[in-house]
Amino acid sequence: MKRGETLPETLTETHICGLVHDFISNKLKLKI
């Protein structure tokens, strides 16, 4: 995390990463 970033931007990035992680997890579950 860079010092120049604002907190909302960081939270948004974390949220998007979480959504992508959940999406990939669901895809893997469907394949199994």
GROMACS .gro file of N, CA and C in nm:
model
   96
    1MET      N    1   0.085  -0.120   0.000
    1MET     CA    2   0.000   0.000   0.000
    1MET      C    3   0.088   0.125   0.000
    2LYS      N    4   0.066   0.210  -0.098
    2LYS     CA    5   0.146   0.333  -0.105
    2LYS      C    6   0.092   0.438  -0.008
    3ARG      N    7   0.181   0.525   0.038
    3ARG     CA    8   0.138   0.628   0.132
    3ARG      C    9   0.048   0.731   0.063
    4GLY      N   10   0.065   0.749  -0.068
    4GLY     CA   11  -0.013   0.850  -0.140
    4GLY      C   12  -0.158   0.809  -0.162
    5GLU      N   13  -0.187   0.680  -0.146
    5GLU     CA   14  -0.324   0.634  -0.169
    5GLU      C   15  -0.417   0.680  -0.059
    6THR      N   16  -0.542   0.705  -0.097
    6THR     CA   17  -0.642   0.741   0.004
    6THR      C   18  -0.708   0.613   0.054
    7LEU      N   19  -0.767   0.618   0.170
    7LEU     CA   20  -0.827   0.498   0.230
    7LEU      C   21  -0.939   0.440   0.143
    8PRO      N   22  -1.031   0.522   0.090
    8PRO     CA   23  -1.138   0.467   0.007
    8PRO      C   24  -1.085   0.388  -0.112
    9GLU      N   25  -0.979   0.437  -0.175
    9GLU     CA   26  -0.923   0.365  -0.291
    9GLU      C   27  -0.871   0.228  -0.247
   10THR      N   28  -0.804   0.225  -0.134
   10THR     CA   29  -0.749   0.099  -0.085
   10THR      C   30  -0.862   0.001  -0.052
   11LEU      N   31  -0.967   0.051   0.011
   11LEU     CA   32  -1.080  -0.036   0.046
   11LEU      C   33  -1.147  -0.091  -0.079
   12THR      N   34  -1.157  -0.006  -0.182
   12THR     CA   35  -1.219  -0.051  -0.307
   12THR      C   36  -1.135  -0.160  -0.371
   13GLU      N   37  -1.003  -0.141  -0.373
   13GLU     CA   38  -0.916  -0.242  -0.432
   13GLU      C   39  -0.927  -0.373  -0.356
   14THR      N   40  -0.932  -0.363  -0.224
   14THR     CA   41  -0.945  -0.484  -0.142
   14THR      C   42  -1.077  -0.554  -0.171
   15HIS      N   43  -1.184  -0.475  -0.186
   15HIS     CA   44  -1.316  -0.531  -0.214
   15HIS      C   45  -1.316  -0.603  -0.348
   16ILE      N   46  -1.256  -0.540  -0.450
   16ILE     CA   47  -1.251  -0.600  -0.583
   16ILE      C   48  -1.170  -0.730  -0.578
   17CYS      N   49  -1.057  -0.728  -0.506
   17CYS     CA   50  -0.976  -0.849  -0.493
   17CYS      C   51  -1.057  -0.960  -0.428
   18GLY      N   52  -1.139  -0.923  -0.330
   18GLY     CA   53  -1.223  -1.022  -0.262
   18GLY      C   54  -1.326  -1.080  -0.357
   19LEU      N   55  -1.385  -0.994  -0.441
   19LEU     CA   56  -1.486  -1.041  -0.536
   19LEU      C   57  -1.422  -1.136  -0.637
   20VAL      N   58  -1.303  -1.100  -0.685
   20VAL     CA   59  -1.233  -1.185  -0.782
   20VAL      C   60  -1.199  -1.319  -0.718
   21HIS      N   61  -1.154  -1.316  -0.593
   21HIS     CA   62  -1.119  -1.439  -0.522
   21HIS      C   63  -1.241  -1.529  -0.508
   22ASP      N   64  -1.355  -1.470  -0.471
   22ASP     CA   65  -1.478  -1.548  -0.456
   22ASP      C   66  -1.521  -1.605  -0.591
   23PHE      N   67  -1.508  -1.525  -0.698
   23PHE     CA   68  -1.548  -1.569  -0.832
   23PHE      C   69  -1.465  -1.690  -0.874
   24ILE      N   70  -1.333  -1.681  -0.853
   24ILE     CA   71  -1.244  -1.791  -0.891
   24ILE      C   72  -1.276  -1.914  -0.806
   25SER      N   73  -1.300  -1.894  -0.677
   25SER     CA   74  -1.332  -2.007  -0.588
   25SER      C   75  -1.458  -2.078  -0.636
   26ASN      N   76  -1.559  -2.000  -0.675
   26ASN     CA   77  -1.684  -2.060  -0.722
   26ASN      C   78  -1.661  -2.137  -0.851
   27LYS      N   79  -1.576  -2.085  -0.940
   27LYS     CA   80  -1.547  -2.154  -1.066
   27LYS      C   81  -1.480  -2.288  -1.037
   28LEU      N   82  -1.386  -2.288  -0.942
   28LEU     CA   83  -1.315  -2.412  -0.909
   28LEU      C   84  -1.411  -2.513  -0.847
   29LYS      N   85  -1.504  -2.466  -0.765
   29LYS     CA   86  -1.601  -2.556  -0.701
   29LYS      C   87  -1.690  -2.621  -0.807
   30LEU      N   88  -1.727  -2.545  -0.910
   30LEU     CA   89  -1.813  -2.600  -1.014
   30LEU      C   90  -1.740  -2.706  -1.094
   31LYS      N   91  -1.608  -2.689  -1.112
   31LYS     CA   92  -1.531  -2.786  -1.189
   31LYS      C   93  -1.517  -2.917  -1.115
   32ILE      N   94  -1.505  -2.909  -0.981
   32ILE     CA   95  -1.483  -3.032  -0.903
   32ILE      C   96  -1.610  -3.117  -0.902
   0.00000   0.00000   0.00000
